[in-house]
PDB file of C-alpha atoms in Angstrom:
ATOM      1  CA  MET A 283      15.209  -2.277  -2.750  1.00 88.00           C
ATOM      2  CA  LEU A 284      11.749  -2.543  -1.780  1.00 89.00           C
ATOM      3  CA  SER A 285       9.962  -5.699  -0.830  1.00 88.00           C
ATOM      4  CA  GLU A 286       7.014  -6.828   1.740  1.00 80.00           C
ATOM      5  CA  LYS A 287       9.409  -7.446   4.206  1.00 75.00           C
ATOM      6  CA  SER A 288      10.639  -3.271   3.867  1.00 78.00           C
ATOM      7  CA  SER A 289       7.012  -1.893   3.474  1.00 73.00           C
ATOM      8  CA  THR A 290       7.454   0.080   6.567  1.00 84.00           C
ATOM      9  CA  ILE A 291       9.655   2.845   4.743  1.00 87.00           C
ATOM     10  CA  PRO A 292       7.555   5.529   4.212  1.00 88.00           C
ATOM     11  CA  TRP A 293       5.727   6.436   1.306  1.00 84.00           C
ATOM     12  CA  VAL A 294       6.995  10.185   1.450  1.00 91.00           C
ATOM     13  CA  GLU A 295      10.541   8.605   1.135  1.00 91.00           C
ATOM     14  CA  ARG A 296      10.016   5.906  -1.527  1.00 88.00           C
ATOM     15  CA  GLN A 297       8.041   8.423  -3.903  1.00 89.00           C
ATOM     16  CA  GLN A 298      11.648  10.184  -3.725  1.00 93.00           C
ATOM     17  CA  TRP A 299      13.611   7.226  -5.246  1.00 94.00           C
ATOM     18  CA  SER A 300      14.211   7.495  -8.852  1.00 95.00           C
ATOM     19  CA  LYS A 301      15.131   3.661  -9.519  1.00 96.00           C
ATOM     20  CA  TYR A 302      15.108   0.712  -7.485  1.00 93.00           C
ATOM     21  CA  TRP A 303      14.119  -2.816  -7.548  1.00 94.00           C
ATOM     22  CA  LEU A 304      11.150  -4.344  -6.321  1.00 92.00           C
ATOM     23  CA  VAL A 305      11.223  -7.886  -4.899  1.00 93.00           C
ATOM     24  CA  ASP A 306       8.338 -10.272  -3.890  1.00 92.00           C
ATOM     25  CA  PRO A 307      10.396 -13.335  -3.097  1.00 93.00           C
ATOM     26  CA  LEU A 308       7.109 -15.597  -2.693  1.00 93.00           C
ATOM     27  CA  ASP A 309       4.194 -14.222  -4.529  1.00 91.00           C
ATOM     28  CA  GLY A 310       0.762 -16.160  -3.886  1.00 88.00           C
ATOM     29  CA  THR A 311       1.853 -17.595  -0.241  1.00 88.00           C
ATOM     30  CA  LYS A 312      -1.366 -19.420   0.294  1.00 89.00           C
ATOM     31  CA  GLU A 313      -1.089 -21.279  -3.124  1.00 90.00           C
ATOM     32  CA  PHE A 314       1.993 -22.102  -1.719  1.00 93.00           C
ATOM     33  CA  ILE A 315       1.099 -23.304   1.279  1.00 93.00           C
ATOM     34  CA  LYS A 316      -1.675 -25.349  -0.352  1.00 92.00           C
ATOM     35  CA  ARG A 317       1.288 -26.633  -2.337  1.00 93.00           C
ATOM     36  CA  ASN A 318      -1.061 -26.545  -5.783  1.00 92.00           C
ATOM     37  CA  GLY A 319       2.114 -24.884  -7.540  1.00 92.00           C
ATOM     38  CA  GLU A 320       0.485 -21.349  -8.245  1.00 92.00           C
ATOM     39  CA  PHE A 321       3.096 -19.311  -6.703  1.00 94.00           C
ATOM     40  CA  THR A 322       5.792 -17.067  -8.144  1.00 94.00           C
ATOM     41  CA  ALA A 323       9.190 -15.184  -7.119  1.00 95.00           C
ATOM     42  CA  ASN A 324       8.773 -11.568  -9.050  1.00 94.00           C
ATOM     43  CA  ILE A 325      11.457  -8.981  -9.540  1.00 94.00           C
ATOM     44  CA  ALA A 326      10.990  -5.445 -11.317  1.00 93.00           C
ATOM     45  CA  LEU A 327      13.179  -2.793 -12.005  1.00 94.00           C
ATOM     46  CA  ILE A 328      11.330   0.429 -11.413  1.00 91.00           C
ATOM     47  CA  GLU A 329      12.659   3.747 -13.190  1.00 92.00           C
ATOM     48  CA  ASP A 330      10.991   6.840 -12.827  1.00 91.00           C
ATOM     49  CA  HIS A 331       7.905   5.276 -10.982  1.00 87.00           C
ATOM     50  CA  LYS A 332       7.317   2.970 -13.840  1.00 87.00           C
ATOM     51  CA  ALA A 333       8.655  -0.822 -14.243  1.00 88.00           C
ATOM     52  CA  VAL A 334      11.091  -0.869 -17.229  1.00 90.00           C
ATOM     53  CA  MET A 335      12.140  -4.704 -16.428  1.00 93.00           C
ATOM     54  CA  GLY A 336      10.069  -7.594 -14.977  1.00 93.00           C
ATOM     55  CA  VAL A 337      10.589 -10.951 -14.241  1.00 95.00           C
ATOM     56  CA  VAL A 338       8.236 -13.864 -12.782  1.00 95.00           C
ATOM     57  CA  TYR A 339       9.390 -17.399 -12.242  1.00 96.00           C
ATOM     58  CA  ALA A 340       6.988 -20.153 -11.562  1.00 96.00           C
ATOM     59  CA  PRO A 341       9.206 -22.791 -10.259  1.00 97.00           C
ATOM     60  CA  VAL A 342       6.575 -25.682 -10.108  1.00 96.00           C
ATOM     61  CA  LEU A 343       5.755 -25.004 -13.848  1.00 95.00           C
ATOM     62  CA  ARG A 344       9.722 -24.178 -14.534  1.00 97.00           C
ATOM     63  CA  ARG A 345       8.512 -21.114 -16.358  1.00 97.00           C
ATOM     64  CA  PHE A 346       9.836 -17.438 -16.786  1.00 95.00           C
ATOM     65  CA  TYR A 347       7.824 -14.562 -17.781  1.00 95.00           C
ATOM     66  CA  PHE A 348      10.223 -11.753 -18.374  1.00 94.00           C
ATOM     67  CA  ALA A 349      10.283  -8.018 -20.256  1.00 91.00           C
ATOM     68  CA  ASP A 350      12.350  -5.214 -20.532  1.00 88.00           C
ATOM     69  CA  ASP A 351      12.328  -2.608 -23.508  1.00 85.00           C
ATOM     70  CA  SER A 352      13.231  -5.611 -26.526  1.00 86.00           C
ATOM     71  CA  GLY A 353       9.566  -6.987 -25.511  1.00 88.00           C
ATOM     72  CA  ALA A 354       7.861  -9.697 -23.509  1.00 91.00           C
ATOM     73  CA  TYR A 355       8.507 -13.380 -23.188  1.00 94.00           C
ATOM     74  CA  ARG A 356       8.090 -16.739 -21.795  1.00 96.00           C
ATOM     75  CA  GLN A 357      10.516 -19.741 -21.358  1.00 97.00           C
ATOM     76  CA  ASP A 358       9.602 -22.846 -20.194  1.00 97.00           C
ATOM     77  CA  GLN A 359      12.802 -24.768 -18.899  1.00 96.00           C
ATOM     78  CA  GLY A 360      14.791 -26.525 -21.806  1.00 96.00           C
ATOM     79  CA  SER A 361      12.577 -24.477 -24.392  1.00 97.00           C
ATOM     80  CA  GLU A 362      13.541 -21.538 -26.219  1.00 97.00           C
ATOM     81  CA  SER A 363      12.296 -18.241 -25.358  1.00 95.00           C
ATOM     82  CA  VAL A 364       8.870 -17.058 -26.973  1.00 95.00           C
ATOM     83  CA  GLN A 365       7.383 -13.651 -27.493  1.00 93.00           C
ATOM     84  CA  LEU A 366       4.435 -12.940 -26.077  1.00 92.00           C
ATOM     85  CA  SER A 367       1.193 -11.227 -27.734  1.00 87.00           C
ATOM     86  CA  VAL A 368      -2.010 -10.488 -26.105  1.00 87.00           C
ATOM     87  CA  ALA A 369      -5.046 -12.058 -27.271  1.00 87.00           C
ATOM     88  CA  THR A 370      -7.573  -9.617 -29.231  1.00 84.00           C
ATOM     89  CA  HIS A 371     -11.237 -10.359 -28.595  1.00 81.00           C
ATOM     90  CA  GLY A 372     -13.865 -10.371 -30.982  1.00 74.00           C
ATOM     91  CA  ASP A 373     -17.745 -11.129 -30.567  1.00 75.00           C
ATOM     92  CA  ASP A 374     -17.021 -14.765 -31.753  1.00 86.00           C
ATOM     93  CA  ARG A 375     -16.285 -16.342 -28.626  1.00 90.00           C
ATOM     94  CA  PRO A 376     -16.854 -16.046 -24.833  1.00 94.00           C
ATOM     95  CA  TRP A 377     -14.246 -13.749 -22.545  1.00 95.00           C
ATOM     96  CA  ASN A 378     -11.522 -15.777 -21.304  1.00 95.00           C
ATOM     97  CA  VAL A 379     -11.337 -14.207 -17.716  1.00 96.00           C
ATOM     98  CA  VAL A 380      -8.666 -15.098 -14.829  1.00 95.00           C
ATOM     99  CA  ALA A 381      -9.481 -13.919 -11.391  1.00 93.00           C
ATOM    100  CA  SER A 382      -7.755 -14.708  -8.238  1.00 88.00           C
ATOM    101  CA  ARG A 383      -8.832 -17.822  -6.477  1.00 83.00           C
ATOM    102  CA  SER A 384      -8.026 -16.203  -3.209  1.00 79.00           C
ATOM    103  CA  HIS A 385      -9.545 -12.557  -3.457  1.00 80.00           C
ATOM    104  CA  MET A 386     -13.203 -13.245  -5.704  1.00 84.00           C
ATOM    105  CA  SER A 387     -15.051 -10.223  -4.538  1.00 87.00           C
ATOM    106  CA  ASP A 388     -18.702  -9.373  -5.310  1.00 91.00           C
ATOM    107  CA  GLU A 389     -17.243  -6.402  -7.564  1.00 93.00           C
ATOM    108  CA  THR A 390     -15.454  -8.864  -9.373  1.00 92.00           C
ATOM    109  CA  LYS A 391     -18.338 -11.138  -9.856  1.00 93.00           C
ATOM    110  CA  THR A 392     -20.722  -8.350 -11.305  1.00 94.00           C
ATOM    111  CA  PHE A 393     -17.541  -6.937 -13.731  1.00 94.00           C
ATOM    112  CA  ILE A 394     -17.260 -10.651 -15.174  1.00 95.00           C
ATOM    113  CA  GLU A 395     -21.215 -11.079 -15.072  1.00 94.00           C
ATOM    114  CA  LYS A 396     -21.539  -7.615 -17.471  1.00 94.00           C
ATOM    115  CA  LEU A 397     -19.104  -9.096 -19.942  1.00 93.00           C
ATOM    116  CA  GLY A 398     -21.778 -11.705 -21.427  1.00 93.00           C
ATOM    117  CA  GLU A 399     -20.961 -15.039 -22.268  1.00 94.00           C
ATOM    118  CA  TYR A 400     -17.272 -16.098 -20.302  1.00 95.00           C
ATOM    119  CA  LYS A 401     -14.829 -19.075 -19.221  1.00 96.00           C
ATOM    120  CA  LEU A 402     -13.565 -18.155 -15.825  1.00 96.00           C
ATOM    121  CA  VAL A 403      -9.711 -19.711 -14.554  1.00 94.00           C
ATOM    122  CA  SER A 404      -9.406 -19.206 -10.959  1.00 92.00           C
ATOM    123  CA  MET A 405      -5.370 -19.303  -9.902  1.00 91.00           C
ATOM    124  CA  GLY A 406      -3.250 -17.338  -7.261  1.00 86.00           C
ATOM    125  CA  SER A 407      -0.042 -14.859  -7.822  1.00 86.00           C
ATOM    126  CA  SER A 408       0.794 -12.927 -10.634  1.00 90.00           C
ATOM    127  CA  LEU A 409       0.737 -15.776 -13.016  1.00 93.00           C
ATOM    128  CA  LYS A 410      -2.840 -14.250 -13.720  1.00 92.00           C
ATOM    129  CA  LEU A 411      -1.281 -11.158 -15.409  1.00 90.00           C
ATOM    130  CA  CYS A 412       1.065 -12.984 -16.892  1.00 93.00           C
ATOM    131  CA  LEU A 413      -1.902 -15.488 -18.549  1.00 93.00           C
ATOM    132  CA  VAL A 414      -3.172 -12.083 -20.027  1.00 92.00           C
ATOM    133  CA  ALA A 415       0.431 -11.395 -21.282  1.00 90.00           C
ATOM    134  CA  GLU A 416       0.584 -14.292 -23.278  1.00 91.00           C
ATOM    135  CA  GLY A 417      -2.821 -14.103 -24.738  1.00 92.00           C
ATOM    136  CA  ALA A 418      -4.196 -17.026 -22.620  1.00 93.00           C
ATOM    137  CA  ALA A 419      -6.943 -14.827 -20.954  1.00 94.00           C
ATOM    138  CA  ASP A 420      -8.199 -11.412 -22.030  1.00 93.00           C
ATOM    139  CA  VAL A 421      -8.772  -9.742 -18.835  1.00 92.00           C
ATOM    140  CA  TYR A 422      -7.806  -9.877 -15.186  1.00 92.00           C
ATOM    141  CA  PRO A 423     -10.444  -7.761 -13.325  1.00 92.00           C
ATOM    142  CA  ARG A 424      -8.886  -6.983  -9.821  1.00 88.00           C
ATOM    143  CA  PHE A 425     -10.713  -4.194  -7.280  1.00 86.00           C
ATOM    144  CA  ALA A 426      -9.383  -5.239  -3.957  1.00 80.00           C
ATOM    145  CA  LEU A 427      -5.842  -3.525  -2.762  1.00 78.00           C
ATOM    146  CA  THR A 428      -2.684  -4.888  -4.064  1.00 80.00           C
ATOM    147  CA  SER A 429       0.808  -4.218  -3.053  1.00 79.00           C
ATOM    148  CA  GLU A 430       3.311  -2.879  -5.516  1.00 82.00           C
ATOM    149  CA  TRP A 431       5.787  -5.850  -4.816  1.00 79.00           C
ATOM    150  CA  ASP A 432       2.711  -8.467  -5.721  1.00 79.00           C
ATOM    151  CA  THR A 433       2.177  -6.718  -9.340  1.00 80.00           C
ATOM    152  CA  ALA A 434       4.920  -4.674 -10.441  1.00 82.00           C
ATOM    153  CA  ALA A 435       7.307  -7.629 -12.274  1.00 82.00           C
ATOM    154  CA  ALA A 436       3.926  -9.402 -13.861  1.00 80.00           C
ATOM    155  CA  GLN A 437       2.524  -5.753 -14.744  1.00 76.00           C
ATOM    156  CA  CYS A 438       5.730  -4.995 -16.970  1.00 71.00           C
ATOM    157  CA  VAL A 439       5.120  -8.043 -18.922  1.00 67.00           C
ATOM    158  CA  PRO A 440       1.921  -6.991 -20.754  1.00 60.00           C
ATOM    159  CA  SER A 441       2.608  -3.428 -20.659  1.00 56.00           C
ATOM    160  CA  ILE A 442       5.662  -4.247 -22.759  1.00 50.00           C
ATOM    161  CA  ILE A 443       3.459  -5.830 -25.580  1.00 48.00           C
ATOM    162  CA  PRO A 444       3.077  -3.534 -28.361  1.00 45.00           C
ATOM    163  CA  GLN A 445      -0.896  -2.830 -28.469  1.00 39.00           C
ATOM    164  CA  LYS A 446      -2.536  -3.260 -31.688  1.00 36.00           C
ATOM    165  CA  PHE A 447      -6.065  -1.600 -32.123  1.00 28.00           C
TER     166      PHE A 447
END
């Protein structure tokens, strides 16, 4: 198992691992402290250096996002799970962009401005990737560094969704 607290295990050792759990029990620490509800717990199963199963739980929203080889889903408390589908973007509407509330860089701003017409939602934690997975956002640009425990579970969710081109 790997988490932020065990990040002192050298990469040379970790890259030899063929299967392990990657856990971030509190993604979005700043949002948790601000009490804005935009924090998550993230768990991913990593096999051969790829997230093959991921769970993202947003406790304030009472919402699960999860994915494995059967697909990607969202489930709100008291509701049935719904299979996710990413958005397709055409020229008939602005880009729906989700970006970090706490890590908005100049590079990210430049990228967004080059899209043309856009609507921007700023938020914290891995919820941004989950919005892409459910089709509520078209793109989540991130140019700053991230850690694998911050992104693996949420990366698994949109990567499982069949892409239609």
